[in-house]
Coordinates of C-alpha atoms in Angstrom, one line a residue:
Chain A
M1 CA 0.0 0.0 0.0
K2 CA 2.7 2.4 1.0
E3 CA 4.8 1.5 -2.0
K4 CA 1.9 2.1 -4.3
K5 CA 1.4 5.5 -2.8
S6 CA 5.1 6.5 -3.3
I7 CA 5.0 5.4 -6.9
S8 CA 2.0 7.5 -7.7
K9 CA 3.6 10.4 -5.9
T10 CA 6.8 10.0 -8.0
L11 CA 4.7 9.9 -11.2
L12 CA 2.9 13.0 -10.1
T13 CA 6.2 14.8 -9.5
I14 CA 7.4 13.8 -13.0
L15 CA 4.2 15.0 -14.5
F16 CA 4.4 18.3 -12.8
T17 CA 8.0 18.7 -13.8
A18 CA 7.0 18.3 -17.4
L19 CA 4.2 20.7 -16.9
A20 CA 6.5 23.3 -15.3
L21 CA 8.9 23.0 -18.2
F22 CA 6.0 23.6 -20.5
W23 CA 5.1 26.6 -18.4
V24 CA 8.5 28.3 -18.6
Y25 CA 9.1 27.2 -22.2
P26 CA 7.7 30.3 -24.0
V27 CA 10.0 32.6 -22.0
V28 CA 13.0 30.3 -22.5
M29 CA 12.3 30.3 -26.2
I30 CA 12.4 34.0 -26.4
L31 CA 15.6 34.1 -24.4
I32 CA 17.3 31.6 -26.7
N33 CA 16.2 33.5 -29.8
S34 CA 17.3 36.8 -28.5
F35 CA 20.9 35.6 -28.8
K36 CA 20.5 34.7 -32.5
L37 CA 21.4 36.9 -35.4
D38 CA 18.3 38.4 -37.1
K39 CA 18.4 36.3 -40.3
F40 CA 18.5 33.0 -38.3
I41 CA 15.2 33.6 -36.7
S42 CA 12.5 32.1 -38.9
T43 CA 9.7 29.6 -38.3
N44 CA 11.9 26.6 -39.0
T45 CA 14.9 27.6 -36.9
V46 CA 13.1 29.1 -33.9
F47 CA 13.2 26.0 -31.9
K48 CA 16.9 25.4 -32.4
L49 CA 19.7 26.5 -30.1
P50 CA 22.0 29.2 -31.5
G51 CA 25.0 27.6 -33.2
A52 CA 28.4 29.0 -34.0
E53 CA 27.3 31.0 -37.0
S54 CA 23.9 32.2 -35.7
F55 CA 25.1 33.2 -32.3
A56 CA 24.8 37.0 -32.0
G57 CA 26.1 37.6 -28.5
F58 CA 24.6 40.7 -26.9
S59 CA 24.3 42.6 -30.2
N60 CA 20.5 42.4 -30.2
Y61 CA 20.4 43.8 -26.7
V62 CA 22.7 46.7 -27.6
E63 CA 20.6 47.5 -30.6
A64 CA 17.4 47.3 -28.7
L65 CA 18.8 49.7 -26.0
T66 CA 20.2 52.2 -28.4
S67 CA 18.3 52.4 -31.7
Q68 CA 14.9 51.0 -30.7
G69 CA 14.4 53.4 -27.8
F70 CA 14.0 50.7 -25.2
A71 CA 16.0 52.6 -22.6
R72 CA 13.7 55.6 -22.9
A73 CA 10.5 53.5 -22.8
F74 CA 11.8 51.7 -19.7
G75 CA 12.5 55.1 -18.0
Y76 CA 9.0 56.4 -18.8
S77 CA 7.4 53.2 -17.5
L78 CA 9.4 53.5 -14.3
V79 CA 8.6 57.1 -13.8
I80 CA 4.9 56.5 -14.3
T81 CA 4.7 53.5 -12.1
V82 CA 6.7 54.9 -9.2
T83 CA 5.0 58.3 -9.1
S84 CA 1.5 56.8 -9.5
V85 CA 2.0 54.1 -6.9
V86 CA 3.4 56.5 -4.3
L87 CA 0.6 59.0 -4.9
I88 CA -2.1 56.2 -4.8
L89 CA -0.7 54.8 -1.6
I90 CA -0.6 58.1 0.3
C91 CA -3.8 59.7 -0.9
T92 CA -6.1 56.6 -0.8
S93 CA -4.9 55.4 2.6
M94 CA -5.8 58.9 4.0
C95 CA -9.1 58.9 2.2
A96 CA -9.9 55.4 3.4
W97 CA -9.2 56.4 7.0
Y98 CA -11.7 59.3 6.7
I99 CA -14.3 57.0 5.2
T100 CA -14.0 54.4 7.9
R101 CA -13.9 56.8 10.8
V102 CA -16.4 59.5 9.8
N103 CA -19.9 58.5 9.3
N104 CA -21.5 61.2 7.2
L105 CA -22.9 61.6 3.7
L106 CA -19.6 62.5 2.1
S107 CA -17.9 59.3 3.1
K108 CA -20.9 57.2 2.2
V109 CA -21.1 58.8 -1.3
C110 CA -17.4 58.5 -1.8
Y111 CA -17.3 54.8 -0.8
G112 CA -20.2 54.0 -3.1
L113 CA -18.7 55.7 -6.0
F114 CA -15.3 54.1 -5.5
V115 CA -16.8 50.6 -5.4
F116 CA -18.8 51.4 -8.5
S117 CA -15.7 52.6 -10.3
M118 CA -14.1 49.2 -9.8
V119 CA -16.8 47.5 -11.9
V120 CA -16.9 49.9 -14.9
P121 CA -14.7 48.7 -17.8
F122 CA -12.2 51.1 -19.2
Q123 CA -13.8 51.2 -22.6
M124 CA -16.7 53.1 -21.1
L125 CA -14.6 56.2 -20.6
M126 CA -11.6 55.8 -22.8
F127 CA -12.5 58.5 -25.3
T128 CA -13.7 61.1 -22.8
L129 CA -10.9 60.4 -20.4
S130 CA -8.2 61.0 -23.0
S131 CA -9.8 64.3 -24.1
T132 CA -10.2 65.4 -20.5
A133 CA -6.5 64.6 -19.9
D134 CA -5.6 66.5 -23.0
R135 CA -7.5 69.6 -21.9
L136 CA -5.9 69.6 -18.4
N137 CA -2.4 68.9 -19.8
L138 CA -2.1 65.6 -18.0
D139 CA -0.6 63.9 -21.0
T140 CA 3.0 63.6 -19.9
P141 CA 4.6 60.7 -17.9
F142 CA 5.2 63.1 -15.0
N143 CA 1.6 64.1 -14.3
I144 CA -0.4 61.2 -15.7
C145 CA -0.3 59.9 -12.1
V146 CA -3.3 62.2 -11.3
I147 CA -5.3 60.2 -13.8
Y148 CA -4.1 57.0 -12.3
L149 CA -4.9 58.1 -8.8
G150 CA -8.5 58.8 -9.9
F151 CA -8.9 55.6 -11.9
G152 CA -7.0 53.4 -9.5
A153 CA -8.6 54.8 -6.3
G154 CA -11.4 52.3 -6.2
L155 CA -9.4 49.1 -5.5
A156 CA -7.0 50.8 -3.2
V157 CA -9.7 52.5 -1.1
F158 CA -11.7 49.3 -1.0
M159 CA -8.7 47.3 0.3
F160 CA -7.7 49.9 2.9
T161 CA -11.2 50.3 4.3
G162 CA -11.5 46.5 4.5
F163 CA -8.5 46.3 6.7
M164 CA -9.1 49.5 8.7
K165 CA -12.4 48.3 10.0
S166 CA -10.5 45.8 12.1
I167 CA -8.2 48.3 13.8
P168 CA -9.6 49.0 17.3
L169 CA -10.8 52.6 17.8
E170 CA -9.2 52.8 21.3
I171 CA -5.6 53.1 19.9
E172 CA -6.5 56.3 18.0
E173 CA -8.6 57.7 20.8
A174 CA -5.6 57.3 23.1
A175 CA -3.4 59.1 20.7
M176 CA -5.9 62.0 20.3
I177 CA -6.3 62.4 24.0
D178 CA -2.5 62.5 24.3
G179 CA -2.7 65.6 22.1
C180 CA -2.2 64.3 18.5
N181 CA -4.1 66.1 15.8
P182 CA -5.7 63.9 13.1
I183 CA -2.7 64.1 10.8
Q184 CA -0.3 63.1 13.5
T185 CA -2.5 60.3 14.6
F186 CA -2.7 59.0 11.0
V187 CA 1.0 59.2 10.4
L188 CA 2.3 58.0 13.8
V189 CA -0.4 55.5 14.7
I190 CA -2.3 54.2 11.7
L191 CA 0.4 54.0 9.1
P192 CA 2.6 51.5 11.1
I193 CA -0.4 49.3 11.7
L194 CA -1.3 49.4 8.0
K195 CA 2.0 48.2 6.7
P196 CA 0.9 44.7 5.5
T197 CA -2.0 46.2 3.5
F198 CA 0.3 48.9 2.2
I199 CA 2.5 46.1 0.7
S200 CA -0.5 44.3 -0.8
V201 CA -1.9 47.4 -2.4
C202 CA 1.5 48.5 -3.6
I203 CA 2.1 45.1 -5.3
L204 CA -1.4 45.0 -6.9
E205 CA -1.1 48.6 -8.2
T206 CA 2.4 48.1 -9.5
M207 CA 1.4 45.0 -11.4
W208 CA -1.4 46.9 -13.0
L209 CA 0.5 50.1 -13.8
W210 CA 3.6 48.5 -15.2
N211 CA 1.6 46.4 -17.6
D212 CA -1.1 48.8 -18.5
Y213 CA -1.3 49.5 -22.2
L214 CA -4.4 51.2 -23.3
L215 CA -4.6 54.1 -20.8
P216 CA -1.1 55.4 -21.4
Y217 CA -1.5 54.8 -25.1
L218 CA -4.6 57.0 -25.3
V219 CA -3.7 59.6 -22.8
L220 CA 0.1 60.2 -23.3
D221 CA 1.3 62.4 -26.1
R222 CA 2.1 59.6 -28.5
K223 CA 4.8 61.2 -30.5
K224 CA 6.9 62.0 -27.5
Y225 CA 6.4 59.3 -25.0
T226 CA 6.2 55.5 -25.2
T227 CA 6.0 53.1 -22.4
I228 CA 7.2 49.5 -22.7
P229 CA 3.9 47.9 -23.6
I230 CA 3.3 50.6 -26.2
L231 CA 6.8 50.0 -27.6
I232 CA 6.2 46.3 -28.0
Q233 CA 2.9 46.9 -29.6
Y234 CA 4.5 49.3 -32.1
F235 CA 7.0 46.6 -33.1
K236 CA 4.2 44.3 -33.9
G237 CA 2.1 46.9 -35.7
S238 CA 4.8 48.2 -37.9
Y239 CA 4.5 46.8 -41.5
G240 CA 7.4 45.5 -43.5
H241 CA 10.4 43.9 -42.0
V242 CA 10.3 43.5 -38.2
A243 CA 13.7 43.2 -36.6
M244 CA 13.0 40.0 -34.7
G245 CA 16.3 39.9 -32.8
P246 CA 16.2 43.3 -31.1
M247 CA 12.5 42.8 -30.5
M248 CA 13.1 39.5 -28.6
A249 CA 15.8 41.3 -26.7
C250 CA 13.2 43.9 -25.8
I251 CA 10.8 41.3 -24.6
M252 CA 13.5 39.7 -22.5
M253 CA 14.5 42.9 -20.9
T254 CA 10.9 43.6 -20.1
V255 CA 10.3 40.1 -18.6
L256 CA 13.6 39.6 -16.8
P257 CA 13.3 42.4 -14.2
I258 CA 9.7 41.2 -13.4
I259 CA 10.9 37.6 -12.9
I260 CA 13.9 38.7 -10.7
I261 CA 11.7 40.9 -8.5
Y262 CA 9.1 38.1 -8.3
I263 CA 11.7 35.5 -7.2
C264 CA 13.0 37.9 -4.5
L265 CA 9.6 39.1 -3.2
Q266 CA 7.7 35.9 -3.9
K267 CA 6.0 35.6 -0.5
Y268 CA 4.8 39.2 -0.5
I269 CA 3.6 39.1 -4.1
I270 CA 1.5 36.0 -3.6
D271 CA 0.1 37.2 -0.3
G272 CA -0.7 40.6 -1.9
V273 CA -2.5 39.0 -4.8
L274 CA -4.4 36.7 -2.6
A275 CA -5.6 39.6 -0.4
G276 CA -6.7 41.5 -3.5
A277 CA -8.6 38.5 -4.9
V278 CA -10.4 37.6 -1.7
K279 CA -11.5 41.2 -1.1
G280 CA -12.2 42.1 -4.7
Chain B
M1 CA -12.9 62.1 17.7
E2 CA -15.1 61.9 14.7
R3 CA -15.5 65.7 14.8
A4 CA -11.8 66.3 14.9
I5 CA -11.2 64.2 11.8
K6 CA -14.2 65.7 10.0
K7 CA -12.6 69.2 10.1
Y8 CA -9.6 67.8 8.3
W9 CA -11.6 66.6 5.3
P10 CA -9.7 68.8 2.8
V11 CA -6.5 67.0 3.7
F12 CA -7.8 63.5 3.8
V13 CA -10.5 63.2 1.2
L14 CA -10.0 66.1 -1.2
P15 CA -6.9 65.0 -3.2
T16 CA -8.3 61.6 -3.9
L17 CA -11.8 62.9 -4.6
A18 CA -10.5 65.6 -7.0
A19 CA -8.4 63.1 -8.9
F20 CA -11.4 60.7 -8.9
C21 CA -13.6 63.4 -10.5
I22 CA -11.0 64.1 -13.2
G23 CA -10.1 60.4 -13.8
F24 CA -13.4 58.7 -13.5
L25 CA -16.6 60.7 -12.6
Y26 CA -16.4 63.4 -15.1
P27 CA -15.4 61.2 -18.1
F28 CA -18.0 58.7 -17.1
C29 CA -20.9 61.1 -17.0
Q30 CA -19.7 62.8 -20.2
G31 CA -19.4 59.4 -21.8
L32 CA -23.0 58.6 -20.8
Y33 CA -24.2 61.8 -22.3
L34 CA -22.1 61.5 -25.5
S35 CA -23.7 58.0 -26.2
F36 CA -26.8 60.0 -27.2
C37 CA -24.8 62.3 -29.5
K38 CA -23.1 62.5 -32.8
F39 CA -19.6 63.7 -32.3
T40 CA -16.0 63.7 -33.6
T41 CA -14.6 65.8 -30.8
I42 CA -16.3 66.6 -27.5
K43 CA -17.0 70.2 -28.4
K44 CA -18.7 69.3 -31.7
A45 CA -21.5 67.1 -30.3
S46 CA -25.1 67.2 -31.4
F47 CA -27.9 65.3 -29.7
V48 CA -29.4 62.5 -31.7
G49 CA -31.4 60.5 -29.1
F50 CA -31.3 56.8 -29.3
K51 CA -30.0 56.5 -32.8
N52 CA -26.6 55.3 -31.7
Y53 CA -28.1 52.6 -29.6
I54 CA -30.3 51.4 -32.4
Y55 CA -27.2 51.2 -34.7
A56 CA -25.2 49.4 -32.0
L57 CA -27.9 46.8 -31.4
T58 CA -28.4 46.1 -35.1
D59 CA -24.6 45.9 -35.9
G60 CA -23.8 42.4 -37.0
A61 CA -20.1 42.7 -36.0
F62 CA -21.0 43.8 -32.5
W63 CA -23.3 40.8 -32.1
H64 CA -20.6 38.5 -33.5
S65 CA -18.1 39.9 -31.0
F66 CA -20.7 39.3 -28.3
G67 CA -21.0 35.7 -29.3
F68 CA -17.3 35.2 -29.6
T69 CA -16.8 36.8 -26.2
T70 CA -19.5 34.7 -24.5
A71 CA -18.1 31.4 -26.0
F72 CA -14.6 32.4 -25.0
T73 CA -15.7 33.3 -21.5
I74 CA -17.5 30.0 -20.9
C75 CA -14.6 27.9 -22.3
S76 CA -11.9 29.7 -20.5
T77 CA -13.8 29.8 -17.2
L78 CA -14.4 26.1 -17.2
L79 CA -10.9 25.1 -18.3
I80 CA -9.0 27.5 -16.0
N81 CA -11.0 26.5 -13.0
V82 CA -10.9 22.8 -13.5
L83 CA -7.2 22.8 -14.3
A84 CA -6.3 25.2 -11.5
F85 CA -8.3 23.2 -9.0
S86 CA -6.7 19.9 -10.0
I87 CA -3.2 21.5 -9.8
A88 CA -4.0 22.9 -6.4
L89 CA -5.2 19.5 -5.2
A90 CA -2.0 17.9 -6.3
L91 CA 0.2 20.5 -4.9
T92 CA -1.5 20.4 -1.4
S93 CA -0.9 16.6 -1.3
K94 CA 2.7 17.2 -0.3
I95 CA 4.5 16.2 -3.5
K96 CA 8.2 17.0 -3.7
G97 CA 9.0 20.6 -4.8
S98 CA 5.5 21.9 -4.6
N99 CA 6.8 25.3 -3.7
I100 CA 8.9 25.5 -6.8
F101 CA 5.9 24.4 -8.9
R102 CA 3.7 27.0 -7.3
T103 CA 6.3 29.7 -8.1
V104 CA 6.6 28.6 -11.7
F105 CA 2.9 28.3 -12.4
F106 CA 2.2 31.8 -11.0
M107 CA 4.9 33.5 -12.9
P108 CA 3.0 34.3 -16.2
N109 CA 0.6 36.4 -14.2
L110 CA 3.1 39.2 -13.7
I111 CA 3.8 39.6 -17.3
G112 CA 1.6 42.1 -19.1
G113 CA -1.1 41.1 -21.6
I114 CA 0.6 42.8 -24.6
V115 CA 4.0 41.0 -24.0
L116 CA 2.2 37.7 -23.4
G117 CA 0.2 38.0 -26.5
Y118 CA 3.3 38.7 -28.5
I119 CA 5.3 35.8 -27.0
W120 CA 2.5 33.4 -27.8
Q121 CA 1.9 34.7 -31.2
I122 CA 5.5 33.9 -32.2
L123 CA 5.4 30.5 -30.5
L124 CA 2.0 29.4 -31.9
N125 CA 2.7 30.7 -35.4
C126 CA 5.9 28.6 -35.4
V127 CA 4.2 25.5 -34.2
L128 CA 1.4 26.0 -36.7
S129 CA 3.7 26.5 -39.6
L130 CA 5.6 23.3 -38.6
L131 CA 2.3 21.5 -38.7
E132 CA 1.5 23.1 -42.0
Q133 CA -1.6 24.8 -40.7
P134 CA -2.8 28.4 -41.5
L135 CA -1.3 31.1 -39.2
L136 CA -3.3 32.5 -36.3
A137 CA -4.2 35.7 -38.2
L138 CA -5.9 33.6 -41.0
D139 CA -8.2 31.4 -39.1
A140 CA -10.7 32.5 -36.4
T141 CA -11.0 29.1 -34.8
L142 CA -7.3 28.8 -34.3
G143 CA -7.3 32.3 -33.0
F144 CA -10.0 31.4 -30.5
W145 CA -8.1 28.4 -29.2
G146 CA -4.9 30.4 -29.2
L147 CA -6.5 32.9 -26.9
I148 CA -7.8 30.1 -24.7
I149 CA -4.3 28.6 -24.3
L150 CA -2.8 32.0 -23.7
L151 CA -5.4 32.9 -21.0
C152 CA -5.0 29.5 -19.4
W153 CA -1.3 29.9 -19.3
Q154 CA -1.6 33.3 -17.7
Q155 CA -4.4 32.7 -15.2
I156 CA -4.2 29.1 -14.0
G157 CA -1.4 30.1 -11.6
Y158 CA -3.5 32.9 -10.1
M159 CA -6.6 30.7 -9.5
M160 CA -4.3 27.9 -8.2
I161 CA -3.0 30.2 -5.5
I162 CA -6.6 31.0 -4.4
Y163 CA -7.6 27.4 -4.4
I164 CA -4.4 26.3 -2.5
A165 CA -5.3 28.9 0.2
G166 CA -8.8 27.6 0.3
L167 CA -7.7 23.9 0.6
Q168 CA -5.2 24.7 3.3
S169 CA -7.8 26.4 5.4
I170 CA -9.9 23.2 5.7
P171 CA -9.4 21.9 9.3
K172 CA -7.3 18.8 9.4
D173 CA -9.9 17.1 11.7
Y174 CA -12.4 17.0 8.9
L175 CA -10.1 15.0 6.7
E176 CA -9.0 12.7 9.5
A177 CA -12.5 12.1 10.6
A178 CA -13.6 11.2 7.1
K179 CA -10.6 8.9 6.7
I180 CA -11.4 7.1 10.0
D181 CA -15.0 6.7 8.9
G182 CA -13.7 4.8 5.8
A183 CA -14.2 7.4 3.1
T184 CA -12.3 6.8 -0.1
N185 CA -10.2 9.6 -1.6
L186 CA -12.9 10.4 -4.2
Q187 CA -15.5 10.7 -1.4
I188 CA -13.2 12.9 0.6
L189 CA -12.8 15.1 -2.5
F190 CA -16.5 15.5 -3.3
R191 CA -18.0 15.4 0.2
V192 CA -15.3 17.3 2.3
K193 CA -12.9 19.2 0.2
I194 CA -15.2 20.8 -2.5
P195 CA -18.0 21.9 -0.2
N196 CA -15.4 23.5 2.1
V197 CA -13.7 25.5 -0.7
M198 CA -17.0 26.8 -2.2
P199 CA -16.1 30.4 -1.3
S200 CA -12.8 30.1 -3.3
I201 CA -14.7 28.5 -6.2
T202 CA -17.2 31.5 -6.3
I203 CA -14.3 34.0 -6.2
C204 CA -12.4 32.2 -8.9
T205 CA -15.4 31.7 -11.2
F206 CA -16.3 35.4 -11.1
L207 CA -12.7 36.5 -11.5
T208 CA -12.3 34.4 -14.6
I209 CA -15.7 35.4 -16.0
T210 CA -15.0 39.1 -15.7
N211 CA -11.4 38.7 -16.9
G212 CA -12.6 36.8 -19.9
F213 CA -15.4 39.2 -20.7
K214 CA -13.2 42.3 -20.4
L215 CA -10.2 40.9 -22.2
F216 CA -8.5 43.4 -24.4
D217 CA -4.7 43.4 -24.4
Q218 CA -4.2 39.8 -25.1
N219 CA -6.8 39.9 -27.9
L220 CA -5.1 42.9 -29.5
A221 CA -1.6 41.4 -29.3
L222 CA -2.4 37.8 -30.2
T223 CA -4.8 38.1 -33.1
G224 CA -5.7 41.7 -33.4
G225 CA -9.2 40.6 -34.4
E226 CA -8.0 39.0 -37.6
P227 CA -9.1 37.7 -39.9
A228 CA -11.6 40.4 -40.9
H229 CA -12.8 41.1 -37.3
A230 CA -13.7 37.4 -36.8
S231 CA -11.7 36.9 -33.6
E232 CA -12.6 40.3 -32.2
M233 CA -13.9 40.4 -28.7
M234 CA -16.3 43.1 -27.4
A235 CA -13.7 45.4 -25.9
L236 CA -11.6 45.3 -29.1
N237 CA -14.7 45.8 -31.2
I238 CA -15.5 49.0 -29.2
Y239 CA -12.0 50.2 -29.6
N240 CA -12.0 49.6 -33.3
T241 CA -15.3 51.4 -33.7
F242 CA -13.8 54.4 -32.0
Y243 CA -10.3 54.6 -33.5
S244 CA -10.0 52.7 -36.7
R245 CA -13.0 54.2 -38.5
T246 CA -13.3 57.6 -40.0
G247 CA -16.6 59.4 -40.3
P248 CA -18.7 61.5 -37.9
Q249 CA -21.1 58.8 -36.8
W250 CA -18.6 56.1 -35.6
K251 CA -17.6 57.7 -32.3
G252 CA -21.2 58.0 -31.2
Y253 CA -21.8 54.3 -32.1
G254 CA -18.7 53.3 -30.2
Q255 CA -19.8 55.2 -27.1
A256 CA -23.3 53.6 -27.2
K257 CA -21.6 50.1 -27.6
S258 CA -19.4 50.8 -24.6
V259 CA -22.4 51.8 -22.5
I260 CA -24.1 48.5 -23.4
F261 CA -20.9 46.7 -22.6
C262 CA -20.6 48.5 -19.3
L263 CA -24.2 47.5 -18.4
M264 CA -23.4 43.8 -19.1
V265 CA -20.3 43.9 -16.9
I266 CA -22.3 45.6 -14.1
M267 CA -25.0 42.8 -14.4
I268 CA -22.3 40.1 -14.0
S269 CA -21.0 41.9 -10.9
L270 CA -24.5 42.2 -9.4
V271 CA -25.0 38.4 -9.8
Q272 CA -21.6 37.9 -8.2
L273 CA -22.6 40.1 -5.3
K274 CA -25.8 38.1 -4.8
A275 CA -23.9 34.8 -5.0
T276 CA -21.3 35.9 -2.4
K277 CA -24.0 37.3 -0.1
S278 CA -26.2 34.2 -0.1
R279 CA -23.2 32.1 0.7
E280 CA -22.4 34.3 3.7
V281 CA -25.8 33.7 5.1
Q282 CA -25.5 30.0 4.9
Q283 CA -22.3 29.9 7.0

């Protein structure tokens, strides 16, 4: 009986190893091909390892970084993601505290609207949002974070309020009696307690912002600014000869940082995603 | 204390609320109004009543995309949930290296839809040409299954994580008691494990339904709606009505379509809310 069980477990492990290999294969394939010379990437050779004559070294990466504008796109993506996430975390956590602690019409209306905004698909407001952003000059990577704060507020406020309801009121009252004003109470007392939720919200919003395509594509001034998803879509959309080598290098440079960060912060990322899923 | 905080509302609420008005509320209301207008830019809008809606509801391509989206949502929801649940079951039964497997399966989730779509387009087109089949962009059925494979690859890991959390929260006593009473493994699965992870199943089902229904990036990157809009899903159909047509009437049609789309998504969410609520009462 015991032997039979261990055999089935070994079989299962083998099956899962095969499945895991299948899971990473697409990324590995891109990695292999990013080291090939351009003319050796075709439908027949795509599954082969680079040989002596087709090996390109890092030339594809160099080209992607210099002539294809990857470095700039990476910079813009980074600026947008960092500013927006910081702004979202600060503003929505404060807003969420007000909503949980004050019981008036303003907080009820706000909460209802925020929850409603989580449901509405982006297509509903894509045209009007991009023209609003145009008119208010919010179409650069440095101030698009205002749009993101508005559009991403729903999920963040929802998650923060969900957690804040479980913080006992007495702690804050004690701080207030000791002479803190609300801002001090929030910064010195609430923020430290909120740390786990902060991490969760931070991860969820970062994942969304870094990969977002349509919003920056429609809102940003297209001739001046491209983010990574936009750059990759351009590659594909351009007619005629597509430089496959540099493009694969671009994909690799997009995917690798994500994978490295994921491996380092695995526990936090999985917990954060789980918290978001269960609440949402 | 409440009064003290109340005085500080410009500090706490105003920044978020102002951004929310710019980024959501104002465009939303304007979009609602414009769905009754004929317009090319917002300033040049003239009221036309329900004409846009009548067009949207009689547009064959829109209905085709609705059918495609519905079929896609049903297929992907079933496949993703069954596979994710089976993987979660296997990984909670203490096989070797289950942590590594968990890490690997979750990984595609972090990569964006556009990049994923592109990676799979290259891979699938190469496989298809080796099999001497038409490329993805030439055959809508292949495009459909390509999208399903892509979405499975991306989302099975996510759902698996939720199912694993659900399975791990079942008290060990239940499983032991069932075993002592002589239940077979299958009986344990259907009588103990599945009823106890019902909340996870509800969450995952709705997540996959809404994700499938609202899918845009992957659709754009993998098939781009080719051939001739046959593999176009609703979100992409709306996008194309807006931006790849010239003529004064199209933007209004697109806006009306997006309001209809939005209503459908809200309906799904309401059903979800009801399903979650009724389960809470049972417990």
